[in-house]
CSV table of C-alpha atoms in Angstrom, one decimal:
chain,number,residue,atom,x,y,z
A,1,MET,CA,-15.2,-12.2,-4.8
A,2,SER,CA,-16.6,-9.4,-6.9
A,3,THR,CA,-14.5,-7.0,-8.9
A,4,ALA,CA,-17.3,-5.1,-10.5
A,5,GLU,CA,-20.6,-3.9,-9.0
A,6,PRO,CA,-21.4,-4.7,-5.4
A,7,ARG,CA,-23.8,-7.7,-5.4
A,8,PRO,CA,-27.3,-7.0,-4.3
A,9,GLU,CA,-28.5,-9.4,-1.5
A,10,ALA,CA,-32.0,-9.6,-0.2
A,11,ALA,CA,-32.7,-9.4,3.5
A,12,ASP,CA,-29.1,-9.0,4.5
A,13,ASP,CA,-29.1,-7.6,8.0
A,14,ARG,CA,-25.3,-7.6,8.5
A,15,PRO,CA,-23.7,-4.2,9.1
A,16,HIS,CA,-22.2,-2.9,5.9
A,17,LEU,CA,-18.6,-1.4,5.8
A,18,LEU,CA,-17.7,0.8,2.8
A,19,TYR,CA,-13.9,0.7,2.9
A,20,PHE,CA,-12.0,3.1,0.7
A,21,ALA,CA,-8.7,1.3,0.4
A,22,ILE,CA,-6.8,2.5,-2.7
A,23,GLY,CA,-3.8,0.2,-2.5
A,24,PHE,CA,-5.8,-3.0,-1.7
A,25,PRO,CA,-4.5,-6.3,-3.2
A,26,PRO,CA,-3.2,-7.1,-5.7
A,27,ALA,CA,-1.3,-3.7,-5.6
A,28,ALA,CA,2.3,-4.4,-4.6
A,29,LYS,CA,2.4,-1.6,-2.0
A,30,SER,CA,3.5,-1.6,1.6
A,31,CYS,CA,0.0,-0.5,2.8
A,32,VAL,CA,-1.6,-3.6,1.2
A,33,PHE,CA,-1.1,-5.9,4.2
A,34,ARG,CA,-2.8,-3.5,6.6
A,35,MET,CA,-5.7,-3.0,4.3
A,36,ARG,CA,-6.1,-6.7,3.7
A,37,GLU,CA,-6.1,-7.4,7.4
A,38,THR,CA,-8.5,-4.6,8.2
A,39,ALA,CA,-11.1,-5.9,5.7
A,40,ASN,CA,-10.6,-9.5,6.8
A,41,GLN,CA,-11.1,-8.6,10.4
A,42,PHE,CA,-14.4,-6.8,9.7
A,43,VAL,CA,-15.7,-9.8,7.8
A,44,SER,CA,-14.7,-12.1,10.6
A,45,LEU,CA,-16.9,-10.0,13.0
A,46,GLY,CA,-19.9,-10.4,10.8
A,47,TRP,CA,-19.7,-7.3,8.6
A,48,ARG,CA,-20.5,-7.1,4.9
A,49,VAL,CA,-17.5,-5.4,3.4
A,50,THR,CA,-17.3,-3.4,0.2
A,51,VAL,CA,-13.7,-2.3,-0.7
A,52,VAL,CA,-13.2,0.6,-3.1
A,53,THR,CA,-9.9,0.7,-5.0
A,54,ILE,CA,-8.7,1.2,-8.6
A,55,GLU,CA,-8.3,-1.2,-11.5
A,56,ASP,CA,-5.2,-3.4,-11.5
A,57,GLU,CA,-4.0,-1.7,-14.7
A,58,GLY,CA,-3.6,1.5,-12.7
A,59,TRP,CA,-0.9,-0.1,-10.6
A,60,LEU,CA,1.2,-1.4,-13.4
A,61,GLY,CA,3.0,1.9,-14.0
A,62,ASP,CA,3.3,2.6,-10.3
A,63,CYS,CA,4.2,-0.1,-7.9
A,64,GLY,CA,3.2,-3.2,-9.9
A,65,ILE,CA,0.9,-6.0,-8.7
A,66,ASP,CA,1.3,-9.3,-6.9
A,67,GLU,CA,-1.5,-11.7,-7.5
A,68,THR,CA,-0.4,-13.9,-4.6
A,69,LEU,CA,-1.7,-11.2,-2.3
A,70,MET,CA,-5.2,-12.2,-3.2
A,71,GLU,CA,-4.8,-15.7,-1.8
A,72,SER,CA,-5.5,-14.5,1.8
A,73,VAL,CA,-8.2,-12.0,1.0
A,74,ASP,CA,-11.5,-13.3,2.4
A,75,PRO,CA,-13.6,-14.3,-0.6
A,76,ARG,CA,-16.7,-12.8,1.0
A,77,ILE,CA,-15.3,-9.3,0.4
A,78,ASP,CA,-16.8,-7.3,-2.5
A,79,ILE,CA,-14.0,-5.4,-4.3
A,80,LEU,CA,-15.1,-2.5,-6.4
A,81,LYS,CA,-12.4,-1.4,-8.8
A,82,LEU,CA,-12.7,2.1,-10.4
A,83,PRO,CA,-11.1,3.0,-13.7
A,84,LEU,CA,-8.8,5.7,-12.2
A,85,SER,CA,-5.1,6.1,-12.9
A,86,ARG,CA,-2.3,8.6,-12.7
A,87,ASP,CA,-1.7,10.3,-16.1
A,88,ASP,CA,1.6,11.5,-14.9
A,89,LEU,CA,3.0,8.0,-14.8
A,90,GLU,CA,2.2,7.3,-18.5
A,91,THR,CA,5.4,6.7,-20.4
A,92,ASP,CA,4.0,5.9,-23.8
A,93,LEU,CA,4.7,9.0,-25.9
A,94,ARG,CA,1.9,8.0,-28.3
A,95,ARG,CA,-0.6,8.6,-25.5
A,96,PHE,CA,0.7,12.0,-24.6
A,97,SER,CA,-1.6,15.0,-25.2
A,98,ARG,CA,-0.3,17.7,-27.5
A,99,GLU,CA,0.2,20.0,-24.5
A,100,ARG,CA,2.3,17.4,-22.6
A,101,ALA,CA,4.4,16.6,-25.7
A,102,VAL,CA,5.1,20.3,-26.4
A,103,ASP,CA,5.9,21.3,-22.8
A,104,PRO,CA,6.0,18.5,-20.3
A,105,GLN,CA,6.9,20.7,-17.3
A,106,LEU,CA,4.1,23.1,-18.0
A,107,TRP,CA,1.7,20.2,-18.4
A,108,HIS,CA,2.8,18.6,-15.2
A,109,THR,CA,2.4,21.9,-13.3
A,110,THR,CA,-1.0,22.6,-14.7
A,111,MET,CA,-2.2,19.1,-13.9
A,112,ARG,CA,-1.1,19.5,-10.2
A,113,GLU,CA,-2.8,22.9,-10.0
A,114,GLN,CA,-6.0,21.5,-11.5
A,115,ALA,CA,-6.0,18.6,-9.1
A,116,SER,CA,-5.4,20.8,-6.1
A,117,ALA,CA,-8.3,23.1,-7.1
A,118,VAL,CA,-10.6,20.1,-6.6
A,119,PHE,CA,-9.1,18.7,-3.4
A,120,PRO,CA,-5.8,19.7,-1.6
A,121,ASP,CA,-3.9,16.8,-3.1
A,122,PRO,CA,-1.9,17.7,-6.2
A,123,VAL,CA,-1.6,14.1,-7.4
A,124,PHE,CA,-4.9,12.5,-6.6
A,125,GLY,CA,-7.2,15.5,-6.1
A,126,GLY,CA,-8.9,15.0,-9.4
A,127,TRP,CA,-10.3,11.7,-8.3
A,128,ARG,CA,-12.6,13.4,-5.8
A,129,TYR,CA,-15.9,13.4,-7.6
A,130,ASP,CA,-15.6,9.8,-8.9
A,131,LEU,CA,-15.0,8.6,-5.3
A,132,GLU,CA,-17.8,10.7,-3.9
A,133,GLU,CA,-20.3,9.4,-6.5
A,134,THR,CA,-19.2,5.8,-5.8
A,135,ALA,CA,-19.9,6.3,-2.1
A,136,LEU,CA,-23.4,7.6,-2.7
A,137,ARG,CA,-24.2,4.9,-5.3
A,138,VAL,CA,-23.0,2.0,-3.0
A,139,HIS,CA,-25.1,3.5,-0.2
A,140,ARG,CA,-28.2,3.7,-2.4
A,141,GLU,CA,-27.9,0.1,-3.5
A,142,ASN,CA,-26.8,-1.4,-0.1
A,143,PRO,CA,-27.1,1.0,2.9
A,144,VAL,CA,-23.8,1.6,4.5
A,145,THR,CA,-23.4,1.3,8.3
A,146,LEU,CA,-19.9,2.7,8.5
A,147,SER,CA,-17.4,4.1,6.0
A,148,LEU,CA,-13.7,3.9,6.6
A,149,ALA,CA,-10.9,5.5,4.6
A,150,SER,CA,-7.2,4.3,4.7
A,151,CYS,CA,-5.0,7.2,3.6
A,152,VAL,CA,-3.1,7.8,1.3
A,153,PRO,CA,-4.5,9.1,-1.0
A,154,TYR,CA,-6.1,11.7,1.2
A,155,VAL,CA,-8.8,12.4,-1.5
A,156,GLN,CA,-10.6,9.4,-0.2
A,157,LEU,CA,-11.6,11.5,2.8
A,158,ALA,CA,-13.8,13.5,0.5
A,159,ALA,CA,-15.9,10.4,-0.2
A,160,ILE,CA,-16.6,9.4,3.4
A,161,ARG,CA,-17.2,13.1,4.3
A,162,ARG,CA,-19.8,13.4,1.4
A,163,LEU,CA,-21.6,10.3,2.6
A,164,TYR,CA,-21.7,11.6,6.1
A,165,GLU,CA,-23.0,15.1,5.1
A,166,GLU,CA,-25.7,13.9,2.7
A,167,CYS,CA,-26.7,10.6,4.3
A,168,GLY,CA,-25.6,10.8,7.9
A,169,VAL,CA,-23.3,7.7,7.6
A,170,PRO,CA,-20.7,7.7,10.4
A,171,TYR,CA,-17.1,7.3,9.3
A,172,ALA,CA,-13.7,6.5,10.7
A,173,VAL,CA,-10.2,7.3,9.4
A,174,ASP,CA,-7.1,5.2,9.2
A,175,PHE,CA,-4.5,8.0,8.7
A,176,ARG,CA,-1.6,5.5,9.1
A,177,ASP,CA,1.3,8.0,8.9
A,178,GLY,CA,-0.9,11.1,9.4
A,179,TRP,CA,-1.5,14.0,7.1
A,180,SER,CA,-0.5,17.2,8.9
A,181,VAL,CA,2.8,15.7,10.1
A,182,ASP,CA,5.8,15.2,7.9
A,183,VAL,CA,7.1,11.8,9.1
A,184,VAL,CA,10.4,12.1,7.2
A,185,ASP,CA,11.5,15.4,8.6
A,186,ASP,CA,9.5,15.3,11.9
A,187,VAL,CA,7.8,18.7,11.2
A,188,GLU,CA,4.3,20.0,10.6
A,189,ALA,CA,3.3,19.3,7.0
A,190,PHE,CA,0.9,22.2,6.8
A,191,PRO,CA,-0.7,24.8,9.1
A,192,ARG,CA,-4.4,24.6,10.2
A,193,ASP,CA,-5.4,27.6,8.2
A,194,THR,CA,-4.5,26.0,4.8
A,195,GLU,CA,-7.0,24.3,2.6
A,196,ALA,CA,-5.6,20.9,3.7
A,197,GLY,CA,-5.6,22.0,7.3
A,198,LYS,CA,-9.3,23.0,7.1
A,199,TRP,CA,-10.2,19.7,5.5
A,200,GLU,CA,-8.3,17.8,8.2
A,201,GLN,CA,-10.1,19.7,10.9
A,202,ARG,CA,-13.5,19.0,9.5
A,203,VAL,CA,-12.8,15.3,9.0
A,204,ILE,CA,-11.4,14.7,12.5
A,205,ALA,CA,-14.2,16.8,14.1
A,206,ASP,CA,-16.8,14.3,13.1
A,207,ALA,CA,-14.9,11.0,12.8
A,208,VAL,CA,-16.0,8.3,15.3
A,209,SER,CA,-12.5,7.0,15.5
A,210,PHE,CA,-9.1,7.9,14.1
A,211,TRP,CA,-6.2,5.5,13.7
A,212,CYS,CA,-2.5,6.0,13.2
A,213,VAL,CA,0.5,3.7,13.3
A,214,ASN,CA,2.6,4.9,16.3
A,215,ASP,CA,2.6,6.9,19.4
A,216,PRO,CA,4.5,10.0,18.1
A,217,ILE,CA,1.9,10.5,15.3
A,218,ALA,CA,-0.9,9.9,17.8
A,219,GLU,CA,0.6,12.6,20.1
A,220,HIS,CA,0.9,15.0,17.2
A,221,TYR,CA,-2.9,14.7,16.6
A,222,ARG,CA,-3.8,14.8,20.3
A,223,ASN,CA,-1.8,18.0,20.7
A,224,ARG,CA,-3.2,19.5,17.5
A,225,TYR,CA,-6.8,18.6,18.3
A,226,PRO,CA,-7.0,18.2,22.1
A,227,GLU,CA,-10.8,18.3,22.0
A,228,HIS,CA,-10.8,15.1,20.0
A,229,ARG,CA,-7.8,13.3,21.7
A,230,ASP,CA,-10.0,10.5,23.0
A,231,ARG,CA,-10.8,9.4,19.4
A,232,VAL,CA,-7.1,9.0,18.4
A,233,HIS,CA,-5.9,5.4,18.7
A,234,VAL,CA,-2.6,3.7,17.9
A,235,VAL,CA,-3.1,0.7,15.6
A,236,ARG,CA,0.4,-0.6,14.7
A,237,ASN,CA,1.1,-2.4,11.5
A,238,GLY,CA,2.6,-5.7,12.6
A,239,TYR,CA,3.8,-8.7,10.5
A,240,ASP,CA,2.0,-11.6,8.9
A,241,ALA,CA,2.8,-14.9,10.5
A,242,ASP,CA,3.2,-16.8,7.2
A,243,SER,CA,6.0,-14.4,6.2
A,244,VAL,CA,8.2,-15.4,9.0
A,245,ASP,CA,7.5,-19.1,9.0
A,246,LEU,CA,11.1,-19.8,8.0
A,247,PRO,CA,12.1,-23.2,6.6
A,248,VAL,CA,14.4,-25.2,8.8
A,249,ARG,CA,17.9,-25.3,7.3
A,250,GLN,CA,21.4,-26.3,8.4
A,251,ARG,CA,23.9,-23.8,7.3
A,252,PRO,CA,27.3,-25.5,6.4
A,253,ALA,CA,30.0,-24.1,8.6
A,254,ASP,CA,32.1,-23.0,5.6
A,255,ALA,CA,29.2,-21.5,3.6
A,256,PRO,CA,29.5,-17.8,2.8
A,257,LEU,CA,27.0,-15.6,4.7
A,258,VAL,CA,24.1,-13.9,2.9
A,259,PHE,CA,22.8,-10.5,4.1
A,260,GLY,CA,19.5,-9.5,2.7
A,261,HIS,CA,17.4,-6.3,2.2
A,262,LEU,CA,13.7,-6.9,1.4
A,263,GLY,CA,11.4,-4.0,0.3
A,264,THR,CA,11.0,-1.2,-2.1
A,265,ILE,CA,14.0,1.1,-2.3
A,266,SER,CA,12.5,4.6,-2.1
A,267,PHE,CA,14.9,6.1,0.3
A,268,SER,CA,17.4,8.7,-0.7
A,269,VAL,CA,20.4,8.1,-2.9
A,270,ARG,CA,22.7,9.5,-0.2
A,271,LEU,CA,21.4,6.8,2.3
A,272,LEU,CA,22.1,4.1,-0.2
A,273,GLU,CA,25.6,5.4,-0.8
A,274,LYS,CA,26.3,5.3,2.9
A,275,VAL,CA,25.0,1.7,3.2
A,276,LEU,CA,27.2,0.5,0.2
A,277,GLU,CA,30.2,2.4,1.6
A,278,ALA,CA,29.9,0.7,4.9
A,279,TRP,CA,29.3,-2.7,3.3
A,280,LYS,CA,32.4,-2.3,1.2
A,281,ALA,CA,34.5,-1.3,4.3
A,282,ALA,CA,33.2,-4.2,6.3
A,283,ARG,CA,34.2,-6.6,3.5
A,284,LEU,CA,37.8,-5.2,3.7
A,285,ARG,CA,37.8,-5.4,7.5
A,286,ASP,CA,36.3,-8.8,8.4
A,287,PRO,CA,36.9,-12.2,6.6
A,288,LEU,CA,33.3,-13.3,7.4
A,289,VAL,CA,31.9,-10.3,5.5
A,290,ALA,CA,34.6,-10.5,2.8
A,291,SER,CA,33.1,-13.7,1.6
A,292,ALA,CA,29.5,-12.7,2.1
A,293,ARG,CA,27.0,-11.3,-0.4
A,294,LEU,CA,24.3,-8.7,0.0
A,295,GLU,CA,21.1,-9.6,-1.8
A,296,VAL,CA,18.7,-6.7,-2.5
A,297,ARG,CA,15.1,-7.9,-3.2
A,298,GLY,CA,12.2,-5.6,-4.1
A,299,HIS,CA,11.4,-2.8,-6.5
A,300,ILE,CA,14.2,-0.3,-7.1
A,301,GLY,CA,12.2,2.9,-7.0
A,302,VAL,CA,8.5,3.5,-7.9
A,303,GLY,CA,6.6,4.9,-10.8
A,304,ALA,CA,7.9,5.6,-14.3
A,305,ASN,CA,11.6,5.3,-13.3
A,306,ARG,CA,11.2,2.1,-11.4
A,307,GLY,CA,14.3,0.0,-12.1
A,308,ALA,CA,16.0,2.7,-14.1
A,309,ASN,CA,17.4,5.3,-11.7
A,310,LYS,CA,20.4,6.3,-9.7
A,311,HIS,CA,19.7,3.7,-7.1
A,312,MET,CA,20.0,0.9,-9.6
A,313,GLU,CA,23.2,2.4,-11.0
A,314,LEU,CA,24.8,2.3,-7.6
A,315,LEU,CA,23.7,-1.2,-6.9
A,316,ARG,CA,25.0,-2.5,-10.2
A,317,GLN,CA,28.3,-0.7,-9.6
A,318,ALA,CA,28.6,-2.5,-6.3
A,319,ALA,CA,28.4,-6.0,-7.9
A,320,ASP,CA,32.1,-6.5,-7.4
A,321,ASP,CA,31.5,-6.0,-3.7
A,322,GLY,CA,29.1,-8.9,-3.6
A,323,VAL,CA,25.9,-6.9,-4.0
A,324,VAL,CA,23.2,-8.8,-5.9
A,325,VAL,CA,19.9,-7.3,-7.2
A,326,ASP,CA,17.3,-10.0,-7.7
A,327,GLY,CA,13.9,-8.3,-8.1
A,328,PRO,CA,10.7,-8.2,-6.1
A,329,VAL,CA,9.4,-11.1,-4.1
A,330,PRO,CA,5.8,-12.4,-4.3
A,331,LYS,CA,4.2,-12.4,-0.9
A,332,ALA,CA,3.8,-16.2,-1.0
A,333,GLN,CA,7.6,-16.6,-1.3
A,334,VAL,CA,8.7,-14.1,1.5
A,335,SER,CA,9.3,-16.7,4.2
A,336,GLU,CA,11.4,-18.8,1.7
A,337,VAL,CA,13.6,-15.8,0.9
A,338,TYR,CA,14.1,-15.0,4.6
A,339,GLY,CA,15.0,-18.6,5.1
A,340,GLY,CA,17.9,-18.3,2.7
A,341,TRP,CA,19.4,-15.3,4.5
A,342,ASP,CA,21.7,-15.1,7.5
A,343,ALA,CA,21.3,-11.5,8.5
A,344,LEU,CA,19.0,-8.6,7.5
A,345,VAL,CA,19.6,-5.0,6.5
A,346,LEU,CA,17.0,-2.5,7.5
A,347,VAL,CA,17.1,0.9,5.8
A,348,ILE,CA,14.4,3.5,6.7
A,349,LEU,CA,13.9,7.2,6.2
A,350,GLY,CA,12.6,9.6,8.8
A,351,GLY,CA,12.8,9.8,12.5
A,352,ARG,CA,10.6,9.3,15.6
A,353,HIS,CA,7.3,9.7,13.6
A,354,MET,CA,8.3,7.0,11.0
A,355,THR,CA,7.5,3.3,11.3
A,356,SER,CA,8.3,0.9,8.5
A,357,GLY,CA,6.1,-2.1,8.4
A,358,LYS,CA,9.1,-4.1,7.5
A,359,VAL,CA,10.6,-3.7,11.0
A,360,TYR,CA,7.9,-6.0,12.5
A,361,GLU,CA,8.7,-8.7,10.0
A,362,TYR,CA,12.4,-8.4,10.4
A,363,MET,CA,12.1,-8.7,14.2
A,364,SER,CA,10.2,-11.9,14.0
A,365,THR,CA,12.6,-13.8,11.8
A,366,GLY,CA,15.1,-14.6,14.5
A,367,LEU,CA,17.9,-13.2,12.3
A,368,PRO,CA,20.5,-10.6,13.2
A,369,ILE,CA,19.5,-7.1,12.1
A,370,VAL,CA,21.7,-4.2,10.8
A,371,SER,CA,19.9,-0.9,11.0
A,372,MET,CA,20.5,2.2,8.8
A,373,HIS,CA,18.2,4.9,10.3
A,374,GLU,CA,18.3,7.7,12.8
A,375,ARG,CA,18.9,6.8,16.4
A,376,GLU,CA,15.7,8.7,17.4
A,377,HIS,CA,13.4,6.6,15.3
A,378,ASP,CA,10.3,4.6,16.0
A,379,ALA,CA,12.1,1.5,14.7
A,380,SER,CA,14.7,2.0,17.4
A,381,TYR,CA,11.9,2.0,20.0
A,382,LEU,CA,10.6,-1.3,18.6
A,383,LEU,CA,14.0,-3.0,18.2
A,384,ASP,CA,15.3,-2.0,21.6
A,385,GLY,CA,16.0,-5.2,23.5
A,386,HIS,CA,16.1,-7.4,20.4
A,387,PRO,CA,19.1,-9.7,21.2
A,388,LEU,CA,20.4,-9.9,17.6
A,389,TRP,CA,20.0,-6.2,16.8
A,390,THR,CA,23.3,-4.3,16.2
A,391,GLY,CA,21.8,-0.8,17.1
A,392,ALA,CA,21.0,2.4,15.3
A,393,HIS,CA,23.8,4.8,14.4
A,394,GLY,CA,22.3,7.3,12.0
A,395,LEU,CA,24.6,8.0,8.9
A,396,ASP,CA,27.8,7.1,10.8
A,397,VAL,CA,29.6,4.9,8.2
A,398,GLU,CA,32.2,3.7,10.7
A,399,LYS,CA,29.5,2.5,13.2
A,400,LEU,CA,27.5,0.9,10.4
A,401,THR,CA,30.7,-0.9,9.2
A,402,GLU,CA,31.0,-2.3,12.7
A,403,SER,CA,27.4,-3.3,12.7
A,404,PHE,CA,27.9,-5.4,9.5
A,405,CYS,CA,30.8,-7.1,11.1
A,406,ARG,CA,29.0,-7.7,14.4
A,407,ALA,CA,25.9,-9.1,12.5
A,408,ALA,CA,28.2,-11.5,10.6
A,409,HIS,CA,29.5,-12.9,13.8
A,410,LEU,CA,26.1,-13.1,15.4
A,411,ALA,CA,24.9,-15.0,12.3
A,412,VAL,CA,27.4,-17.8,13.0
A,413,SER,CA,27.5,-17.7,16.8
A,414,ALA,CA,23.9,-17.0,17.9
A,415,THR,CA,22.5,-19.8,20.1
A,416,ASP,CA,19.1,-21.4,19.7
A,417,ARG,CA,18.1,-19.6,22.8
A,418,GLN,CA,19.1,-16.2,21.4
A,419,ARG,CA,17.3,-16.9,18.2
A,420,SER,CA,14.2,-17.9,20.1
A,421,ALA,CA,14.4,-14.8,22.2
A,422,ALA,CA,14.7,-12.7,19.0
A,423,ARG,CA,11.6,-14.3,17.5
A,424,ALA,CA,9.8,-13.8,20.8
A,425,HIS,CA,10.7,-10.1,20.8
A,426,GLY,CA,8.6,-9.6,17.7
A,427,LYS,CA,5.8,-12.1,18.4
A,428,ALA,CA,3.6,-9.5,20.1
A,429,TYR,CA,3.3,-7.6,16.8
A,430,GLU,CA,1.5,-10.2,14.8
A,431,ARG,CA,-0.8,-8.2,12.5
A,432,GLY,CA,-4.0,-9.9,13.4
A,433,SER,CA,-3.5,-9.5,17.1
A,434,LEU,CA,-3.0,-5.8,16.6
A,435,MET,CA,-5.9,-5.1,14.2
A,436,ARG,CA,-8.5,-7.4,15.8
A,437,PRO,CA,-9.1,-5.3,19.0
A,438,ALA,CA,-9.3,-2.1,17.0
A,439,VAL,CA,-11.9,-3.5,14.6
A,440,ARG,CA,-13.8,-5.0,17.5
A,441,ALA,CA,-13.8,-1.7,19.4
A,442,LEU,CA,-15.0,0.2,16.3
A,443,THR,CA,-17.7,-2.5,15.7
A,444,GLU,CA,-19.1,-2.0,19.2
A,445,LEU,CA,-18.9,1.8,19.0
A,446,VAL,CA,-20.9,1.9,15.7
A,447,THR,CA,-23.3,-1.0,16.1
A,448,GLY,CA,-23.7,-0.9,19.9
A,449,ALA,CA,-23.3,-4.7,19.9
A,450,ALA,CA,-20.6,-6.5,21.9
A,451,SER,CA,-18.6,-8.8,19.7
A,452,GLY,CA,-17.1,-11.5,21.9
A,453,THR,CA,-14.2,-11.2,24.2
A,454,LYS,CA,-12.9,-7.6,24.7
A,455,GLU,CA,-9.3,-6.9,23.9
A,456,LYS,CA,-7.2,-3.9,24.7
A,457,VAL,CA,-6.9,-1.2,22.0
A,458,GLU,CA,-3.7,0.9,22.3
A,459,SER,CA,-4.6,4.5,22.9
């Protein structure tokens, strides 16, 4: 697997995918699993794949890295890592410019304005020209059949657009959560007549296919661009089978229960306060919860304040209530961690437009699930009918307290049949089975060649 220049190969007649996937392994980001599966699926269908991302060092001050993620990346994939990074995440004062040291706020404002002047993305806009030149260079060296951008960052759209305009290379877009829709507040993120709106219109107008992660986001785009609605497809995230291959264990009848939350905590402080308040109340109300502990695994925050923030303060203060913070989990150890828990806690921002990839994994473990998210949420749609789910109750602390108590009793009373039904509820969302038909359809669309048995693509 290359991490430098794409390797030249003589007489290679395979179709060539140039995949802009900033967040590809080993970045410890939630998007990494979708990106990895996408690239692997293209390779499995006979494509030559070149992935463009950034150097590992660029992730150290952001989300961190997990080298175990590379274990399931197809070794035939070329990975081109660019020396790009976010200056705003630098915390070493010795590396600050004079301007930043003198007036950090002015420096930060100026940096965002300069980035936005290049591309309508105040954080990553300055990467535009490096990405565009990379696209053109890769195409010169090994002609590209299709380019694909997985956003965010949205500046990757500039690269596939440049390749299309100058070289006629078709492109597809995996918007995942969408650009012009605010999935947290369920509102329009920007109007069509803004710079971002104009970019989005141009990109969608010429894309051969456009993916997003759920039906509400798809409907947003079909309504916003009705003339292109047939190109909008739902490709859900799903779970990785090896993450829910739980070890068999016999829980001693008198053993304290263990609730678990797995994933980066980037939701609001208020949401965390409500969760901890309900957890404390449940411990006072129910003996099963009173002896239980709540393990929190994952990064606490992102960027420069990761692990040193209000969230961490609250979690540490809750130690007397049985709350334990035990750091991130390497991908290779996820199933082992789930295997040590008796019930799961799902905390998600947003509403009907928001889907957390973690919900698919949770559903497939066969464990009881306590939800802390809005009732009108895509996670509610997915979890509806799960036999060990305690329901969604918004920020209602009393209802959440009851959910903790109910989950505790489900953890000790659920039958093998109920647990099997819970696992079956999530089985349809295995990541490969969701991504495979989408990649197959895109392959046939671009190359005109059928690639085996046809499978349904959600639309």
